[in-house]
């Protein structure tokens, strides 16, 4: 392993994507990567968050997770994004984080970053693939190298078989419907492996 540095950057309102991020961290560390798990800044007013017990609990549970910055993007060889679906799109919190990286983009510091993405929604056809594609569209502009899981391991079929990136349905009680832990860890290991190839190729 060529000391691959991975940033796992998530946004989570109900805790699902925080859990996906932690599984990605585990998988990447098993592959020998150095990992930073990071959240994007919350934009919703505290008054709105306080009215939703689940949201409030997630904010509390993630209070010690560092907020992602452009410096983390610059540091990372690879990035895994994990976000819930918002009407078939990434949440505004993640979109703002990407939008304020113009300085890095303009100086070529996003080029050849190896990236992958994961998501969740309330049902299997709730815009999961579109959300991942919305992230990948931005990554194309960055000049990043997109690494989807495809169908590179049988564990992906047990997780719902999304070739764009691991996605999970969440029921009305906030519980994950599909068993995606192994798929997330595989996706993280694949991302780290490709990042290693890219890093070695650039040395």
GROMACS .gro file of C-alpha atoms in nm:
model
  203
    1UNK     CA    1   0.000   0.000   0.000
    2UNK     CA    2   0.143   0.336  -0.110
    3UNK     CA    3   0.015   0.513   0.204
    4UNK     CA    4  -0.318   0.613   0.048
    5UNK     CA    5  -0.494   0.897   0.230
    6UNK     CA    6  -0.875   0.873   0.225
    7UNK     CA    7  -1.128   1.135   0.332
    8UNK     CA    8  -1.475   0.995   0.404
    9UNK     CA    9  -1.705   1.298   0.386
   10UNK     CA   10  -2.068   1.262   0.486
   11UNK     CA   11  -2.387   1.447   0.564
   12UNK     CA   12  -2.638   1.272   0.790
   13UNK     CA   13  -2.969   1.382   0.934
   14UNK     CA   14  -3.093   1.048   1.068
   15UNK     CA   15  -2.762   0.872   1.131
   16UNK     CA   16  -2.767   0.635   0.832
   17UNK     CA   17  -2.493   0.803   0.631
   18UNK     CA   18  -2.281   0.847   0.942
   19UNK     CA   19  -2.298   0.469   0.983
   20UNK     CA   20  -2.213   0.414   0.615
   21UNK     CA   21  -1.915   0.648   0.659
   22UNK     CA   22  -1.793   0.452   0.961
   23UNK     CA   23  -1.815   0.123   0.769
   24UNK     CA   24  -1.622   0.283   0.481
   25UNK     CA   25  -1.357   0.394   0.731
   26UNK     CA   26  -1.329   0.035   0.860
   27UNK     CA   27  -1.294  -0.110   0.510
   28UNK     CA   28  -1.035   0.147   0.405
   29UNK     CA   29  -0.828   0.092   0.719
   30UNK     CA   30  -0.838  -0.284   0.655
   31UNK     CA   31  -0.689  -0.203   0.313
   32UNK     CA   32  -0.410  -0.008   0.481
   33UNK     CA   33  -0.528   0.346   0.417
   34UNK     CA   34  -0.493   0.647   0.644
   35UNK     CA   35  -0.849   0.773   0.696
   36UNK     CA   36  -1.018   1.094   0.802
   37UNK     CA   37  -1.393   1.074   0.866
   38UNK     CA   38  -1.549   1.418   0.822
   39UNK     CA   39  -1.890   1.584   0.810
   40UNK     CA   40  -2.004   1.883   0.608
   41UNK     CA   41  -2.138   2.189   0.784
   42UNK     CA   42  -2.504   2.189   0.888
   43UNK     CA   43  -2.703   2.469   0.722
   44UNK     CA   44  -3.045   2.410   0.878
   45UNK     CA   45  -3.151   2.645   1.160
   46UNK     CA   46  -3.118   2.501   1.510
   47UNK     CA   47  -3.488   2.579   1.567
   48UNK     CA   48  -3.580   2.335   1.288
   49UNK     CA   49  -3.338   2.067   1.412
   50UNK     CA   50  -3.474   2.094   1.767
   51UNK     CA   51  -3.822   2.000   1.644
   52UNK     CA   52  -3.697   1.666   1.508
   53UNK     CA   53  -3.575   1.424   1.777
   54UNK     CA   54  -3.388   1.196   1.534
   55UNK     CA   55  -3.210   1.489   1.367
   56UNK     CA   56  -3.121   1.639   1.705
   57UNK     CA   57  -2.980   1.305   1.823
   58UNK     CA   58  -2.767   1.272   1.508
   59UNK     CA   59  -2.626   1.623   1.554
   60UNK     CA   60  -2.536   1.525   1.911
   61UNK     CA   61  -2.385   1.190   1.804
   62UNK     CA   62  -2.163   1.357   1.543
   63UNK     CA   63  -2.068   1.668   1.742
   64UNK     CA   64  -1.704   1.560   1.775
   65UNK     CA   65  -1.661   1.471   1.406
   66UNK     CA   66  -1.447   1.740   1.237
   67UNK     CA   67  -1.607   1.958   0.968
   68UNK     CA   68  -1.457   1.895   0.624
   69UNK     CA   69  -1.252   2.174   0.466
   70UNK     CA   70  -1.068   2.235   0.144
   71UNK     CA   71  -0.750   2.137   0.326
   72UNK     CA   72  -0.893   1.786   0.368
   73UNK     CA   73  -0.960   1.763  -0.007
   74UNK     CA   74  -0.604   1.875  -0.078
   75UNK     CA   75  -0.467   1.620   0.172
   76UNK     CA   76  -0.665   1.325   0.037
   77UNK     CA   77  -0.565   1.093  -0.244
   78UNK     CA   78  -0.920   0.955  -0.243
   79UNK     CA   79  -1.262   1.071  -0.123
   80UNK     CA   80  -1.577   0.875  -0.047
   81UNK     CA   81  -1.893   1.084  -0.016
   82UNK     CA   82  -2.199   0.957   0.172
   83UNK     CA   83  -2.525   1.152   0.161
   84UNK     CA   84  -2.900   1.100   0.187
   85UNK     CA   85  -3.123   1.165  -0.114
   86UNK     CA   86  -3.302   1.500  -0.135
   87UNK     CA   87  -3.556   1.483  -0.418
   88UNK     CA   88  -3.313   1.282  -0.632
   89UNK     CA   89  -3.023   1.513  -0.554
   90UNK     CA   90  -2.748   1.556  -0.300
   91UNK     CA   91  -2.843   1.761   0.009
   92UNK     CA   92  -2.775   2.135   0.004
   93UNK     CA   93  -2.521   2.091   0.283
   94UNK     CA   94  -2.299   1.875   0.059
   95UNK     CA   95  -2.366   2.092  -0.245
   96UNK     CA   96  -2.244   2.400  -0.061
   97UNK     CA   97  -1.930   2.219   0.049
   98UNK     CA   98  -1.853   2.128  -0.313
   99UNK     CA   99  -1.946   2.476  -0.440
  100UNK     CA  100  -1.697   2.653  -0.214
  101UNK     CA  101  -1.401   2.448  -0.340
  102UNK     CA  102  -1.359   2.671  -0.646
  103UNK     CA  103  -1.017   2.783  -0.530
  104UNK     CA  104  -0.888   2.426  -0.521
  105UNK     CA  105  -1.048   2.349  -0.857
  106UNK     CA  106  -0.900   2.662  -1.020
  107UNK     CA  107  -0.549   2.565  -0.911
  108UNK     CA  108  -0.582   2.205  -1.031
  109UNK     CA  109  -0.582   2.055  -0.683
  110UNK     CA  110  -0.894   1.844  -0.745
  111UNK     CA  111  -0.745   1.675  -1.053
  112UNK     CA  112  -0.697   1.297  -1.028
  113UNK     CA  113  -0.856   1.266  -0.686
  114UNK     CA  114  -1.007   0.917  -0.676
  115UNK     CA  115  -1.373   0.943  -0.572
  116UNK     CA  116  -1.672   0.722  -0.496
  117UNK     CA  117  -2.015   0.785  -0.345
  118UNK     CA  118  -2.289   0.622  -0.134
  119UNK     CA  119  -2.644   0.722  -0.047
  120UNK     CA  120  -2.971   0.636   0.127
  121UNK     CA  121  -3.342   0.700   0.070
  122UNK     CA  122  -3.675   0.588   0.213
  123UNK     CA  123  -3.734   0.340  -0.067
  124UNK     CA  124  -3.529   0.163  -0.338
  125UNK     CA  125  -3.662   0.392  -0.613
  126UNK     CA  126  -3.641   0.713  -0.414
  127UNK     CA  127  -3.372   0.873  -0.627
  128UNK     CA  128  -3.069   0.685  -0.497
  129UNK     CA  129  -2.892   0.647  -0.830
  130UNK     CA  130  -2.973   1.005  -0.934
  131UNK     CA  131  -2.824   1.134  -0.609
  132UNK     CA  132  -2.497   0.949  -0.668
  133UNK     CA  133  -2.489   1.073  -1.027
  134UNK     CA  134  -2.539   1.432  -0.904
  135UNK     CA  135  -2.222   1.394  -0.700
  136UNK     CA  136  -2.035   1.232  -0.988
  137UNK     CA  137  -2.131   1.519  -1.221
  138UNK     CA  138  -1.946   1.760  -0.994
  139UNK     CA  139  -1.652   1.519  -0.980
  140UNK     CA  140  -1.626   1.520  -1.360
  141UNK     CA  141  -1.580   1.896  -1.344
  142UNK     CA  142  -1.312   1.845  -1.080
  143UNK     CA  143  -1.117   1.617  -1.314
  144UNK     CA  144  -1.148   1.344  -1.052
  145UNK     CA  145  -1.130   0.971  -1.124
  146UNK     CA  146  -1.469   0.815  -1.044
  147UNK     CA  147  -1.457   0.461  -0.903
  148UNK     CA  148  -1.803   0.302  -0.886
  149UNK     CA  149  -1.836  -0.046  -0.736
  150UNK     CA  150  -1.994  -0.183  -1.054
  151UNK     CA  151  -2.051  -0.555  -1.005
  152UNK     CA  152  -1.699  -0.631  -0.885
  153UNK     CA  153  -1.798  -0.853  -0.592
  154UNK     CA  154  -2.096  -1.079  -0.510
  155UNK     CA  155  -2.163  -0.886  -0.187
  156UNK     CA  156  -2.304  -0.604  -0.400
  157UNK     CA  157  -2.603  -0.814  -0.506
  158UNK     CA  158  -2.700  -0.882  -0.145
  159UNK     CA  159  -2.693  -0.508  -0.086
  160UNK     CA  160  -2.936  -0.434  -0.370
  161UNK     CA  161  -2.692  -0.439  -0.661
  162UNK     CA  162  -2.643  -0.066  -0.721
  163UNK     CA  163  -2.341  -0.036  -0.956
  164UNK     CA  164  -2.316   0.342  -0.908
  165UNK     CA  165  -2.238   0.320  -0.536
  166UNK     CA  166  -2.374   0.146  -0.230
  167UNK     CA  167  -2.726   0.262  -0.151
  168UNK     CA  168  -2.962   0.161   0.124
  169UNK     CA  169  -3.334   0.197   0.190
  170UNK     CA  170  -3.438   0.321   0.533
  171UNK     CA  171  -3.778   0.230   0.677
  172UNK     CA  172  -4.018   0.453   0.871
  173UNK     CA  173  -3.841   0.358   1.195
  174UNK     CA  174  -3.504   0.471   1.063
  175UNK     CA  175  -3.372   0.116   1.022
  176UNK     CA  176  -3.173   0.005   0.717
  177UNK     CA  177  -3.369  -0.243   0.503
  178UNK     CA  178  -3.079  -0.401   0.310
  179UNK     CA  179  -2.763  -0.542   0.468
  180UNK     CA  180  -2.500  -0.315   0.311
  181UNK     CA  181  -2.206  -0.329   0.552
  182UNK     CA  182  -2.001  -0.571   0.338
  183UNK     CA  183  -2.081  -0.376   0.021
  184UNK     CA  184  -1.968  -0.048   0.180
  185UNK     CA  185  -1.642  -0.204   0.297
  186UNK     CA  186  -1.582  -0.354  -0.049
  187UNK     CA  187  -1.646  -0.016  -0.212
  188UNK     CA  188  -1.402   0.152   0.027
  189UNK     CA  189  -1.133  -0.109  -0.039
  190UNK     CA  190  -1.183  -0.079  -0.415
  191UNK     CA  191  -1.154   0.301  -0.394
  192UNK     CA  192  -0.834   0.274  -0.191
  193UNK     CA  193  -0.687   0.015  -0.432
  194UNK     CA  194  -0.748   0.237  -0.737
  195UNK     CA  195  -0.607   0.536  -0.548
  196UNK     CA  196  -0.295   0.330  -0.482
  197UNK     CA  197  -0.259   0.257  -0.854
  198UNK     CA  198  -0.298   0.626  -0.938
  199UNK     CA  199  -0.054   0.733  -0.667
  200UNK     CA  200   0.209   0.482  -0.779
  201UNK     CA  201   0.158   0.584  -1.142
  202UNK     CA  202   0.226   0.948  -1.056
  203UNK     CA  203   0.542   0.877  -0.859
   0.00000   0.00000   0.00000
